[in-house]
Amino acid sequence: MCVFPLINIKYLKILKLFCIFINIIINIARFSYLHMKYLFFSWLAVFVGSWIVYVEYSSYTELCRGHDCKDSICDKFRKGVIDGSACSSMCEKDTLYLGKCFTVKPSSQVYSGSWGDLEGVIKCQMEEAPRYDMGGELEPRKETAFNKPAKGTSVEKFREMILNHLKAKVGDQANLADLSTQVLSIADANKDGHISLPEARSTWALLQLNEFLLALVLQDREHTPKLLGFCGDLYMMEKVPHAPLYGISLPWVVEVWIPAGLRRSMDQWFTPSWPHKAKISIGLLELVEDIFHGTFGSFLMCDVSAAAFGYNDRHDFKVTDARHIVPEAVFQEDIRQQRCDADEDCLYGADCLTTCDLTKHRCTPEVTRPNLAKACDALKDYILRGAPSDVSEELEKQLYACIALKGSAEQTEIEHSLILNNLKTLLWKKISHTKDS
């Protein structure tokens, strides 16, 4: 506001006009500042939003290449190189569809899928450009030529190939002949009583995958989804409706601002009732039991995280990603060849760690933590949240005793078995009288 001193009246009008002019200039400047501020932040929001959309789109197009995989498989099917129970539906009848992309690694495409009335998960292996991967590649490289078995190979020779392959994977087990018979049964995709060369080549490609091998080994235990069909090394598994086991997915721009403690708590927000969680947890403990000196040898769980597991509508535990569950014989053979200068160099997958023998600069074959300790670690927050007061204290005590297990299961076999049985008994005792069991 302009304040005028007592002045000559003849200058009053001139001063009033000057004051009005100054006020107009100030208001224009104030408007310009606010306007520029608004424009700046609007431009910044558009820039950041566009950058996020670009990054997400680039990631999607780089990761989600399932249709390229399908085109490659169908091309080989039409040329008569491969065959399988899903080939005709996918490549000729168009009754097998790829749905939503769940791929996290370009070399292993994962999609939801539908095949007539069946809902499932479609997985397809793709080549990657050669690169160094310090995390270790758990799946062998895809045999893109599908050139095994060779033309002219008899069924008996193919059976021998399968038997030798299984022996190399799981060791010389007594009933490998039964497992090879099951493989041959799957290979006869059209159930005509004969195995064609394209069918044999598809089956051989599938046998290179840890997930397919584990599904074969555990097919009577129902921990793994059923195989619905295959074509080459593209295959469709039964859908697991509730996956991952727990946790919520957040955009990375939100994720970075959330403290670790709060994030762990958020992961448990939308889990089932405690009796249902107890039943699911027992399923994971039974899986650990089944793959330790099981019918077809021992397996190691090299990525025990919620993302690899789920459950169905009856709350039966299911493995949704078995790529990191590897035969112990394969693990020990590979890790022995690993050169090391420290224990950290002896990591296979996410959490199969051994020690470094500094005298030889080679990794030792025995893991530092058994499967059970890692399973209990994954279950700790999940099963303790909402636990009934009369079992909470004992359950926590047993879980921490389990997590503290060191060495391989063979080295602590009695303690391992005791803790496993005590945990299963405690959980079963609490839910056995309810309809949730």
mmCIF file of C-alpha atoms in Angstrom, residues 54-215:
data_model
loop_
_atom_site.group_PDB
_atom_site.id
_atom_site.type_symbol
_atom_site.label_atom_id
_atom_site.label_comp_id
_atom_site.label_asym_id
_atom_site.label_seq_id
_atom_site.Cartn_x
_atom_site.Cartn_y
_atom_site.Cartn_z
ATOM 1 C CA TYR A 54 10.336 -45.546 -20.815
ATOM 2 C CA VAL A 55 12.337 -47.620 -18.289
ATOM 3 C CA GLU A 56 9.375 -49.901 -17.578
ATOM 4 C CA TYR A 57 8.617 -50.358 -21.281
ATOM 5 C CA SER A 58 12.282 -51.033 -22.086
ATOM 6 C CA SER A 59 12.469 -53.592 -19.268
ATOM 7 C CA TYR A 60 9.276 -55.258 -20.477
ATOM 8 C CA THR A 61 10.388 -55.519 -24.097
ATOM 9 C CA GLU A 62 13.810 -56.825 -23.046
ATOM 10 C CA LEU A 63 12.403 -59.386 -20.592
ATOM 11 C CA CYS A 64 9.129 -60.480 -22.163
ATOM 12 C CA ARG A 65 10.028 -62.292 -25.373
ATOM 13 C CA GLY A 66 7.688 -65.240 -25.016
ATOM 14 C CA HIS A 67 6.178 -64.762 -28.457
ATOM 15 C CA ASP A 68 9.662 -64.926 -30.006
ATOM 16 C CA CYS A 69 10.190 -68.183 -28.113
ATOM 17 C CA LYS A 70 6.829 -69.514 -29.323
ATOM 18 C CA ASP A 71 7.609 -68.567 -32.941
ATOM 19 C CA SER A 72 10.979 -70.350 -32.719
ATOM 20 C CA ILE A 73 9.416 -73.494 -31.228
ATOM 21 C CA CYS A 74 6.597 -73.570 -33.790
ATOM 22 C CA ASP A 75 9.062 -73.119 -36.648
ATOM 23 C CA LYS A 76 10.966 -76.214 -35.471
ATOM 24 C CA PHE A 77 7.683 -78.127 -35.039
ATOM 25 C CA ARG A 78 6.576 -77.335 -38.601
ATOM 26 C CA LYS A 79 9.983 -78.477 -39.883
ATOM 27 C CA GLY A 80 9.561 -81.801 -38.056
ATOM 28 C CA VAL A 81 12.485 -81.240 -35.677
ATOM 29 C CA ILE A 82 10.432 -81.456 -32.447
ATOM 30 C CA ASP A 83 7.006 -82.668 -31.344
ATOM 31 C CA GLY A 84 5.017 -82.871 -28.139
ATOM 32 C CA SER A 85 1.559 -82.941 -26.623
ATOM 33 C CA ALA A 86 1.146 -79.151 -26.860
ATOM 34 C CA CYS A 87 2.663 -78.561 -30.316
ATOM 35 C CA SER A 88 -0.456 -78.927 -32.441
ATOM 36 C CA SER A 89 -2.625 -76.863 -30.062
ATOM 37 C CA MET A 90 -0.102 -74.032 -29.949
ATOM 38 C CA CYS A 91 1.159 -73.963 -33.523
ATOM 39 C CA GLU A 92 -1.780 -75.204 -35.643
ATOM 40 C CA LYS A 93 -5.069 -74.949 -33.749
ATOM 41 C CA ASP A 94 -4.211 -71.799 -31.761
ATOM 42 C CA THR A 95 -5.967 -73.150 -28.672
ATOM 43 C CA LEU A 96 -2.954 -72.639 -26.388
ATOM 44 C CA TYR A 97 -2.401 -68.979 -25.565
ATOM 45 C CA LEU A 98 0.301 -66.981 -23.809
ATOM 46 C CA GLY A 99 -1.182 -64.510 -21.331
ATOM 47 C CA LYS A 100 0.449 -62.197 -18.770
ATOM 48 C CA CYS A 101 4.242 -62.003 -18.624
ATOM 49 C CA PHE A 102 5.935 -62.949 -15.330
ATOM 50 C CA THR A 103 9.477 -63.194 -16.713
ATOM 51 C CA VAL A 104 12.326 -62.019 -14.481
ATOM 52 C CA LYS A 105 15.209 -63.358 -16.580
ATOM 53 C CA PRO A 106 15.342 -63.186 -20.410
ATOM 54 C CA SER A 107 16.710 -66.725 -20.781
ATOM 55 C CA SER A 108 13.685 -68.240 -19.018
ATOM 56 C CA GLN A 109 10.352 -66.885 -20.263
ATOM 57 C CA VAL A 110 7.376 -67.273 -17.904
ATOM 58 C CA TYR A 111 3.774 -66.508 -18.885
ATOM 59 C CA SER A 112 0.307 -67.301 -17.645
ATOM 60 C CA GLY A 113 -1.411 -69.505 -20.200
ATOM 61 C CA SER A 114 -4.687 -71.094 -21.180
ATOM 62 C CA TRP A 115 -5.204 -74.310 -23.097
ATOM 63 C CA GLY A 116 -8.866 -74.951 -23.728
ATOM 64 C CA ASP A 117 -10.394 -75.221 -20.248
ATOM 65 C CA LEU A 118 -7.000 -75.540 -18.558
ATOM 66 C CA GLU A 119 -5.257 -72.635 -16.837
ATOM 67 C CA GLY A 120 -1.535 -72.875 -16.241
ATOM 68 C CA VAL A 121 1.931 -71.358 -16.428
ATOM 69 C CA ILE A 122 3.941 -71.577 -19.663
ATOM 70 C CA LYS A 123 7.735 -71.644 -19.478
ATOM 71 C CA CYS A 124 10.107 -71.419 -22.408
ATOM 72 C CA GLN A 125 13.910 -71.393 -22.569
ATOM 73 C CA MET A 126 15.707 -68.819 -24.706
ATOM 74 C CA GLU A 127 19.315 -68.163 -25.618
ATOM 75 C CA GLU A 128 21.044 -65.153 -24.096
ATOM 76 C CA ALA A 129 24.020 -63.309 -25.476
ATOM 77 C CA PRO A 130 27.148 -64.600 -23.706
ATOM 78 C CA ARG A 131 27.977 -62.527 -20.621
ATOM 79 C CA TYR A 132 29.641 -62.893 -17.250
ATOM 80 C CA ASP A 133 27.271 -63.747 -14.406
ATOM 81 C CA MET A 134 28.817 -63.754 -10.955
ATOM 82 C CA GLY A 135 25.641 -65.245 -9.503
ATOM 83 C CA GLY A 136 26.219 -68.534 -11.287
ATOM 84 C CA GLU A 137 23.975 -70.043 -13.953
ATOM 85 C CA LEU A 138 21.963 -72.901 -12.489
ATOM 86 C CA GLU A 139 20.310 -74.051 -15.700
ATOM 87 C CA PRO A 140 22.487 -75.511 -18.465
ATOM 88 C CA ARG A 141 22.458 -73.759 -21.803
ATOM 89 C CA LYS A 142 19.644 -74.654 -24.128
ATOM 90 C CA GLU A 143 20.429 -77.160 -26.851
ATOM 91 C CA THR A 144 18.864 -75.018 -29.559
ATOM 92 C CA ALA A 145 19.623 -77.428 -32.385
ATOM 93 C CA PHE A 146 17.517 -80.183 -30.754
ATOM 94 C CA ASN A 147 20.024 -82.619 -32.280
ATOM 95 C CA LYS A 148 19.869 -85.309 -29.566
ATOM 96 C CA PRO A 149 19.155 -88.135 -29.910
ATOM 97 C CA ALA A 150 20.637 -88.523 -33.373
ATOM 98 C CA LYS A 151 18.651 -89.869 -36.305
ATOM 99 C CA GLY A 152 18.543 -93.664 -36.272
ATOM 100 C CA THR A 153 18.719 -93.983 -32.472
ATOM 101 C CA SER A 154 16.640 -96.926 -31.240
ATOM 102 C CA VAL A 155 14.242 -96.726 -28.290
ATOM 103 C CA GLU A 156 16.572 -98.962 -26.253
ATOM 104 C CA LYS A 157 19.516 -96.679 -27.018
ATOM 105 C CA PHE A 158 17.393 -93.670 -26.028
ATOM 106 C CA ARG A 159 16.464 -95.431 -22.787
ATOM 107 C CA GLU A 160 20.176 -95.917 -22.104
ATOM 108 C CA MET A 161 20.837 -92.223 -22.805
ATOM 109 C CA ILE A 162 18.126 -91.275 -20.311
ATOM 110 C CA LEU A 163 19.444 -93.681 -17.684
ATOM 111 C CA ASN A 164 22.999 -92.351 -17.978
ATOM 112 C CA HIS A 165 21.772 -88.766 -17.830
ATOM 113 C CA LEU A 166 19.703 -89.423 -14.692
ATOM 114 C CA LYS A 167 22.659 -91.233 -13.097
ATOM 115 C CA ALA A 168 24.859 -88.191 -13.745
ATOM 116 C CA LYS A 169 22.222 -85.914 -12.253
ATOM 117 C CA VAL A 170 21.092 -87.757 -9.114
ATOM 118 C CA GLY A 171 23.723 -90.460 -8.632
ATOM 119 C CA ASP A 172 23.507 -94.214 -9.022
ATOM 120 C CA GLN A 173 20.141 -94.810 -7.340
ATOM 121 C CA ALA A 174 18.544 -98.260 -7.148
ATOM 122 C CA ASN A 175 15.309 -97.350 -8.957
ATOM 123 C CA LEU A 176 16.544 -95.165 -11.799
ATOM 124 C CA ALA A 177 15.167 -97.710 -14.276
ATOM 125 C CA ASP A 178 11.635 -96.907 -13.042
ATOM 126 C CA LEU A 179 12.276 -93.193 -13.497
ATOM 127 C CA SER A 180 13.585 -93.701 -17.038
ATOM 128 C CA THR A 181 10.414 -95.683 -17.844
ATOM 129 C CA GLN A 182 8.342 -92.712 -16.668
ATOM 130 C CA VAL A 183 10.362 -90.419 -18.921
ATOM 131 C CA LEU A 184 9.692 -92.677 -21.911
ATOM 132 C CA SER A 185 5.981 -92.632 -21.066
ATOM 133 C CA ILE A 186 5.994 -88.819 -21.156
ATOM 134 C CA ALA A 187 7.963 -88.871 -24.418
ATOM 135 C CA ASP A 188 5.136 -90.750 -26.153
ATOM 136 C CA ALA A 189 3.141 -87.509 -26.333
ATOM 137 C CA ASN A 190 0.375 -88.762 -28.653
ATOM 138 C CA LYS A 191 0.090 -92.095 -26.778
ATOM 139 C CA ASP A 192 0.334 -94.190 -29.948
ATOM 140 C CA GLY A 193 2.764 -96.635 -28.378
ATOM 141 C CA HIS A 194 5.727 -95.314 -30.367
ATOM 142 C CA ILE A 195 8.295 -92.597 -29.671
ATOM 143 C CA SER A 196 9.134 -90.567 -32.754
ATOM 144 C CA LEU A 197 12.476 -88.789 -33.175
ATOM 145 C CA PRO A 198 10.867 -85.304 -32.742
ATOM 146 C CA GLU A 199 9.176 -86.501 -29.515
ATOM 147 C CA ALA A 200 12.468 -87.902 -28.226
ATOM 148 C CA ARG A 201 14.285 -84.637 -28.964
ATOM 149 C CA SER A 202 11.685 -82.604 -27.073
ATOM 150 C CA THR A 203 11.924 -84.946 -24.095
ATOM 151 C CA TRP A 204 15.711 -84.826 -24.071
ATOM 152 C CA ALA A 205 15.621 -81.001 -24.057
ATOM 153 C CA LEU A 206 13.232 -81.031 -21.086
ATOM 154 C CA LEU A 207 15.478 -83.438 -19.185
ATOM 155 C CA GLN A 208 18.196 -80.762 -19.131
ATOM 156 C CA LEU A 209 16.015 -78.580 -16.871
ATOM 157 C CA ASN A 210 16.171 -78.872 -13.067
ATOM 158 C CA GLU A 211 12.487 -77.999 -12.738
ATOM 159 C CA PHE A 212 11.361 -80.809 -15.043
ATOM 160 C CA LEU A 213 13.646 -83.292 -13.299
ATOM 161 C CA LEU A 214 12.315 -82.337 -9.855
ATOM 162 C CA ALA A 215 8.718 -82.605 -11.074
#
